[in-house]
Backbone as ProteinMPNN parsed JSONL, in Angstrom:
{"seq_chain_A": "XXXXXXXXXXXXXXXXXXXXXXXXXXXXXXXXXXXXXXXXXXXXXXXXXXXXXXXXXXXXXXXXXXXXXXXXXXXXXXXXXXXXXXXXXXXXXXXXXXXXXXXXXXXXXXXXXXXXXXXX", "coords_chain_A": {"N_chain_A": [[44.388, 319.176, 142.922], [46.009, 319.763, 139.871], [44.814, 320.88, 136.671], [45.38, 319.823, 133.204], [46.403, 322.111, 131.689], [47.196, 323.899, 133.692], [49.096, 322.249, 134.919], [51.091, 322.059, 132.869], [51.878, 324.729, 132.755], [52.985, 325.096, 135.322], [55.027, 323.284, 135.159], [56.59, 324.497, 133.157], [57.343, 326.787, 134.542], [59.076, 325.735, 136.392], [61.0, 324.525, 134.781], [62.121, 326.562, 133.177], [64.024, 328.297, 134.662], [65.968, 326.372, 135.189], [66.982, 325.793, 132.703], [67.932, 328.359, 132.013], [69.979, 328.606, 133.926], [71.886, 327.051, 132.777], [72.674, 328.513, 130.635], [70.786, 328.357, 128.577], [67.641, 328.412, 126.768], [64.274, 327.786, 127.462], [62.271, 326.293, 125.107], [59.893, 324.846, 124.715], [57.643, 322.761, 126.611], [56.108, 319.696, 126.792], [53.551, 317.191, 127.354], [53.29, 313.772, 126.495], [51.639, 310.766, 125.642], [52.757, 307.569, 125.397], [53.386, 304.225, 124.247], [54.949, 303.179, 126.315], [54.181, 304.714, 128.487], [53.841, 307.837, 130.28], [55.382, 310.68, 128.823], [57.554, 313.376, 129.122], [58.421, 315.955, 127.272], [60.939, 318.187, 126.703], [62.039, 321.031, 125.128], [64.979, 322.796, 124.213], [67.116, 325.626, 123.657], [69.919, 327.609, 122.524], [69.891, 330.924, 123.296], [71.231, 332.955, 121.842], [71.589, 331.789, 119.415], [69.074, 331.231, 118.512], [67.64, 332.161, 116.259], [68.739, 330.894, 114.198], [68.06, 328.223, 112.921], [69.283, 326.404, 111.276], [71.657, 325.839, 112.483], [71.121, 324.086, 114.426], [70.195, 325.05, 116.809], [72.276, 325.217, 118.518], [72.66, 323.432, 120.586], [74.118, 321.009, 122.633], [74.818, 317.538, 123.261], [75.721, 317.26, 125.826], [74.555, 319.517, 126.925], [71.859, 318.844, 126.911], [71.91, 316.632, 128.598], [72.754, 317.741, 131.029], [70.61, 319.565, 131.621], [68.511, 317.723, 131.775], [69.325, 316.118, 133.934], [69.392, 317.996, 136.117], [66.786, 319.136, 135.997], [65.195, 316.814, 136.36], [65.826, 316.169, 139.031], [65.038, 318.472, 140.33], [62.245, 318.489, 139.753], [61.392, 316.276, 141.24], [61.935, 317.146, 143.829], [60.982, 319.802, 144.101], [58.189, 319.833, 143.352], [56.626, 317.27, 143.936], [54.06, 316.295, 143.446], [53.4, 317.177, 141.018], [54.013, 315.5, 138.863], [52.778, 312.768, 139.323], [53.558, 309.379, 139.85], [55.11, 307.253, 137.373], [57.225, 308.536, 134.777], [58.798, 309.461, 131.706], [61.537, 311.472, 130.966], [62.457, 313.558, 128.427], [64.865, 315.494, 126.928], [65.757, 317.831, 124.488], [66.832, 319.4, 121.441], [65.032, 321.755, 119.418], [65.674, 321.552, 116.771], [65.95, 321.426, 113.108], [63.344, 321.461, 112.198], [62.044, 323.347, 113.814], [59.395, 324.134, 115.889], [57.049, 326.858, 116.0], [55.974, 328.714, 118.692], [55.29, 330.916, 120.291], [54.263, 334.464, 120.053], [56.568, 335.925, 119.794], [58.318, 334.086, 118.605], [57.268, 333.899, 116.089], [57.654, 336.474, 115.141], [60.485, 336.652, 115.257], [61.2, 334.825, 113.225], [60.072, 335.877, 110.964], [59.749, 336.275, 107.51], [61.107, 334.004, 106.771], [61.043, 330.827, 105.166], [58.431, 328.595, 105.773], [56.798, 325.564, 106.949], [53.541, 324.699, 107.152], [51.41, 323.114, 109.369], [48.254, 321.862, 110.099], [45.505, 321.069, 112.253], [42.44, 319.557, 113.291]], "CA_chain_A": [[45.008, 318.584, 141.739], [46.083, 320.696, 138.743], [44.375, 320.34, 135.345], [46.488, 319.675, 132.275], [47.0, 323.369, 131.315], [47.953, 324.365, 134.879], [50.249, 321.371, 135.089], [52.107, 322.469, 131.931], [52.339, 326.062, 133.225], [53.822, 324.905, 136.523], [56.235, 322.627, 134.673], [57.419, 325.484, 132.483], [57.858, 327.636, 135.579], [60.183, 325.001, 137.001], [62.036, 324.219, 133.78], [62.766, 327.789, 132.54], [65.243, 328.712, 135.413], [66.983, 325.349, 135.085], [67.579, 326.036, 131.322], [68.711, 329.636, 132.158], [71.206, 328.339, 134.686], [72.894, 326.43, 131.847], [72.763, 329.358, 129.465], [69.91, 327.934, 127.538], [66.306, 328.9, 126.911], [63.186, 326.834, 127.287], [61.423, 326.537, 123.927], [58.565, 324.303, 125.065], [57.559, 321.486, 127.339], [54.84, 318.997, 126.421], [53.357, 315.79, 127.75], [52.846, 312.871, 125.476], [51.451, 309.469, 126.137], [53.252, 306.599, 124.425], [53.212, 302.836, 124.697], [55.69, 302.95, 127.594], [53.638, 305.515, 129.519], [53.876, 309.267, 130.143], [56.64, 311.196, 128.432], [57.674, 314.742, 129.3], [59.395, 316.373, 126.298], [61.422, 319.521, 126.899], [62.916, 321.49, 124.009], [65.817, 323.844, 124.659], [67.963, 326.218, 122.593], [70.81, 328.701, 122.924], [69.161, 332.127, 122.903], [71.993, 333.723, 120.835], [71.45, 331.028, 118.069], [67.686, 330.863, 118.307], [67.137, 332.563, 114.948], [69.562, 330.201, 113.198], [67.765, 326.783, 113.107], [70.215, 325.491, 110.555], [72.794, 325.514, 113.394], [70.637, 323.116, 115.464], [69.93, 325.826, 118.043], [73.469, 325.288, 119.3], [72.483, 322.58, 121.777], [74.944, 319.794, 122.551], [74.301, 316.356, 124.058], [76.091, 317.593, 127.218], [73.57, 320.464, 127.399], [70.629, 318.045, 127.127], [72.184, 315.803, 129.761], [72.792, 318.601, 132.187], [69.275, 320.056, 131.934], [67.744, 316.56, 132.153], [69.775, 315.739, 135.343], [68.954, 319.024, 137.079], [65.309, 319.213, 135.927], [64.634, 315.637, 136.965], [65.996, 316.292, 140.467], [64.148, 319.55, 140.813], [60.839, 318.065, 139.631], [61.2, 315.315, 142.298], [62.005, 317.845, 145.049], [60.169, 321.06, 144.152], [56.752, 319.62, 143.296], [56.494, 315.841, 143.705], [52.741, 315.965, 143.052], [53.206, 317.647, 139.643], [54.008, 314.333, 138.016], [52.694, 311.566, 140.103], [53.8, 308.107, 139.111], [56.324, 307.159, 136.524], [57.283, 309.262, 133.501], [60.126, 309.511, 131.052], [61.896, 312.89, 130.643], [63.301, 313.754, 127.185], [65.363, 316.879, 126.648], [66.412, 317.933, 123.225], [66.848, 320.622, 120.609], [63.976, 321.71, 118.479], [66.221, 321.15, 115.487], [65.667, 322.147, 111.863], [61.917, 321.646, 112.133], [61.695, 324.029, 115.049], [58.052, 324.602, 115.899], [56.866, 328.208, 116.513], [54.978, 328.629, 119.723], [54.942, 332.191, 120.831], [54.264, 335.552, 119.011], [58.002, 336.262, 119.645], [58.898, 333.146, 117.67], [56.759, 334.249, 114.737], [58.381, 337.754, 114.744], [61.916, 336.299, 115.034], [61.378, 334.034, 112.019], [59.395, 336.501, 109.869], [60.461, 336.355, 106.248], [61.691, 332.697, 106.443], [60.139, 329.81, 104.618], [57.886, 327.671, 106.853], [55.886, 324.547, 106.583], [52.381, 324.841, 108.082], [50.613, 321.894, 109.669], [47.107, 322.188, 110.849], [44.709, 319.966, 112.745], [41.115, 320.002, 113.812]], "C_chain_A": [[44.885, 319.552, 140.579], [45.464, 320.064, 137.489], [45.576, 320.346, 134.387], [47.197, 320.973, 131.915], [47.756, 323.915, 132.498], [49.188, 323.56, 135.183], [51.391, 321.75, 134.168], [52.668, 323.851, 132.339], [53.282, 325.918, 134.376], [55.128, 324.25, 136.084], [57.142, 323.601, 133.987], [58.024, 326.492, 133.462], [59.1, 327.037, 136.257], [61.305, 324.856, 136.022], [62.791, 325.442, 133.269], [64.091, 328.195, 133.326], [66.33, 327.655, 135.309], [67.688, 325.525, 133.726], [68.48, 327.345, 131.447], [69.994, 329.386, 132.856], [72.277, 327.679, 133.816], [73.108, 327.325, 130.591], [71.959, 329.037, 128.283], [68.516, 328.569, 127.765], [65.324, 327.764, 126.72], [62.369, 327.156, 126.086], [60.004, 326.027, 124.238], [58.71, 323.078, 125.904], [56.157, 320.923, 127.162], [54.745, 317.663, 127.08], [52.906, 315.001, 126.527], [52.575, 311.541, 126.112], [51.837, 308.454, 125.034], [53.059, 305.219, 125.023], [53.848, 302.6, 126.08], [55.129, 303.789, 128.747], [53.783, 307.05, 129.223], [55.319, 309.747, 129.762], [56.506, 312.742, 128.59], [58.765, 315.189, 128.354], [59.721, 317.876, 126.464], [62.341, 319.887, 125.742], [63.688, 322.695, 124.524], [66.673, 324.402, 123.517], [68.869, 327.231, 123.215], [70.207, 329.992, 122.459], [69.947, 332.885, 121.751], [71.969, 332.999, 119.408], [70.03, 330.715, 117.726], [67.131, 331.147, 116.903], [67.871, 331.898, 113.84], [69.302, 328.676, 113.269], [68.672, 325.878, 112.34], [71.43, 325.154, 111.39], [72.347, 324.573, 114.495], [70.402, 323.688, 116.746], [71.132, 325.733, 118.97], [73.488, 324.404, 120.539], [73.3, 321.237, 121.652], [74.285, 318.664, 123.38], [74.595, 316.663, 125.509], [75.077, 318.593, 127.801], [72.299, 319.684, 127.777], [70.741, 317.184, 128.426], [72.127, 316.596, 131.043], [71.38, 319.122, 132.596], [68.412, 318.886, 132.386], [68.067, 316.156, 133.565], [69.183, 316.742, 136.345], [67.434, 319.178, 137.104], [64.73, 317.994, 136.668], [64.701, 315.656, 138.485], [65.084, 317.363, 141.041], [62.657, 319.182, 140.776], [60.504, 317.139, 140.855], [61.122, 316.046, 143.584], [61.01, 318.982, 145.155], [58.681, 320.765, 144.157], [56.454, 318.159, 142.939], [55.046, 315.455, 143.244], [52.454, 316.405, 141.591], [53.109, 316.527, 138.676], [53.967, 313.097, 138.814], [52.894, 310.318, 139.316], [55.083, 308.211, 138.305], [56.141, 308.005, 135.25], [58.715, 309.222, 132.968], [60.384, 310.955, 130.641], [62.804, 312.82, 129.41], [63.622, 315.188, 126.989], [66.111, 316.891, 125.397], [66.264, 319.26, 122.571], [65.661, 320.578, 119.74], [64.379, 321.39, 117.096], [65.785, 321.989, 114.344], [64.142, 322.353, 111.692], [61.341, 322.349, 113.343], [60.256, 324.565, 114.938], [58.054, 326.045, 116.507], [55.771, 328.206, 117.487], [54.484, 330.004, 120.156], [54.926, 333.351, 119.733], [55.736, 336.016, 118.797], [58.688, 335.341, 118.592], [58.527, 333.53, 116.238], [57.441, 335.566, 114.257], [59.817, 337.481, 114.394], [62.122, 335.657, 113.692], [60.628, 334.599, 110.81], [60.29, 336.561, 108.663], [61.122, 335.029, 105.882], [60.612, 331.834, 105.888], [59.709, 328.886, 105.76], [57.027, 326.659, 106.222], [54.735, 324.592, 107.596], [51.619, 323.556, 108.13], [49.46, 322.283, 110.492], [46.371, 320.926, 111.305], [43.395, 320.483, 113.234], [41.001, 319.694, 115.235]], "O_chain_A": [[43.813, 320.099, 140.321], [45.578, 318.857, 137.276], [46.654, 320.824, 134.737], [48.425, 321.0, 131.83], [48.888, 324.367, 132.325], [50.199, 324.091, 135.641], [52.544, 321.772, 134.599], [53.877, 324.06, 132.248], [54.317, 326.584, 134.396], [56.202, 324.607, 136.567], [58.354, 323.559, 134.196], [59.12, 326.997, 133.219], [60.031, 327.747, 136.636], [62.465, 325.044, 136.387], [63.98, 325.354, 132.962], [65.132, 328.402, 132.704], [67.512, 327.998, 135.339], [68.911, 325.404, 133.658], [69.634, 327.358, 131.016], [71.029, 329.902, 132.435], [73.464, 327.766, 134.129], [73.682, 326.869, 129.602], [72.312, 329.353, 127.146], [68.255, 329.173, 128.806], [65.542, 326.879, 125.893], [61.794, 328.243, 126.036], [59.03, 326.748, 124.026], [59.757, 322.429, 125.918], [55.159, 321.614, 127.365], [55.773, 317.042, 127.351], [52.224, 315.524, 125.646], [53.255, 311.202, 127.08], [51.318, 308.486, 123.919], [52.623, 305.074, 126.165], [53.289, 301.876, 126.904], [55.552, 303.601, 129.888], [53.836, 307.469, 128.066], [56.312, 309.272, 130.313], [55.48, 313.323, 128.236], [59.93, 314.859, 128.574], [58.828, 318.719, 126.365], [63.284, 319.165, 125.418], [63.111, 323.542, 125.207], [66.918, 323.713, 122.527], [68.618, 327.679, 124.334], [70.02, 330.142, 121.252], [69.327, 333.383, 120.811], [72.303, 333.598, 118.385], [69.774, 330.007, 116.753], [66.245, 330.436, 116.428], [67.694, 332.245, 112.672], [70.202, 327.917, 113.63], [68.833, 324.71, 112.693], [72.179, 324.247, 111.027], [73.119, 324.289, 115.411], [70.388, 322.972, 117.747], [71.024, 326.139, 120.127], [74.282, 324.639, 121.45], [73.155, 320.482, 120.691], [73.308, 318.883, 124.096], [73.771, 316.347, 126.367], [74.766, 318.549, 128.991], [71.75, 319.874, 128.863], [69.795, 317.053, 129.203], [71.521, 316.17, 132.026], [71.027, 319.111, 133.775], [67.632, 319.051, 133.323], [67.153, 315.872, 134.339], [68.541, 316.343, 137.316], [66.863, 319.339, 138.183], [63.857, 318.154, 137.521], [63.767, 315.223, 139.16], [64.452, 317.186, 142.082], [61.905, 319.538, 141.683], [59.415, 317.251, 141.42], [60.319, 315.653, 144.43], [60.294, 319.118, 146.147], [57.953, 321.403, 144.916], [56.084, 317.844, 141.808], [54.863, 314.366, 142.7], [51.422, 316.058, 141.016], [52.269, 316.535, 137.776], [54.982, 312.424, 138.987], [52.42, 310.226, 138.184], [55.953, 309.06, 138.5], [55.033, 308.153, 134.735], [59.679, 308.982, 133.695], [59.523, 311.588, 130.029], [63.797, 312.092, 129.393], [62.723, 316.023, 126.892], [67.013, 316.078, 125.201], [65.623, 320.16, 123.115], [65.26, 319.492, 119.322], [63.541, 320.991, 116.288], [65.31, 323.111, 114.522], [63.722, 323.341, 111.09], [60.274, 321.984, 113.837], [59.933, 325.335, 114.032], [58.876, 326.4, 117.351], [54.682, 327.732, 117.163], [53.282, 330.17, 120.361], [55.502, 333.202, 118.655], [56.08, 336.456, 117.699], [59.524, 335.791, 117.807], [59.347, 333.491, 115.321], [57.753, 335.706, 113.074], [60.336, 337.981, 113.395], [63.142, 335.916, 113.053], [60.531, 333.947, 109.77], [61.476, 336.868, 108.784], [61.658, 334.915, 104.78], [59.422, 332.067, 106.103], [60.517, 328.464, 106.587], [56.561, 326.835, 105.096], [54.981, 324.525, 108.8], [51.233, 322.982, 107.111], [49.624, 322.972, 111.499], [46.611, 319.84, 110.778], [43.235, 321.662, 113.549], [39.975, 319.985, 115.849]]}, "name": "protein", "num_of_chains": 1, "seq": "XXXXXXXXXXXXXXXXXXXXXXXXXXXXXXXXXXXXXXXXXXXXXXXXXXXXXXXXXXXXXXXXXXXXXXXXXXXXXXXXXXXXXXXXXXXXXXXXXXXXXXXXXXXXXXXXXXXXXXXX"}
């Protein structure tokens, strides 16, 4: 059984090629627990518009639906033990409040105004 960090790594390994097949890039994938149970949130963007958050990362509803459909199928087939039990898959754009995750994100957005949120 994979621990949480390994589980997210495996999930990202599966999700990235699905996004790429649709001309999109995986921004991040995270698990959340909500009242209804486990939620898998996947953020996607168009690489050519990634440095223009005001354009909504160029992701359409059809893009989200296509990635959701293909990723859901692949998760069920590729690694059924990765997400045992029920979960809800949410695919969306990072939007105007796009979080920065990687060093490349920070380099790409250098010089722009940001809002910093910290936690302990």
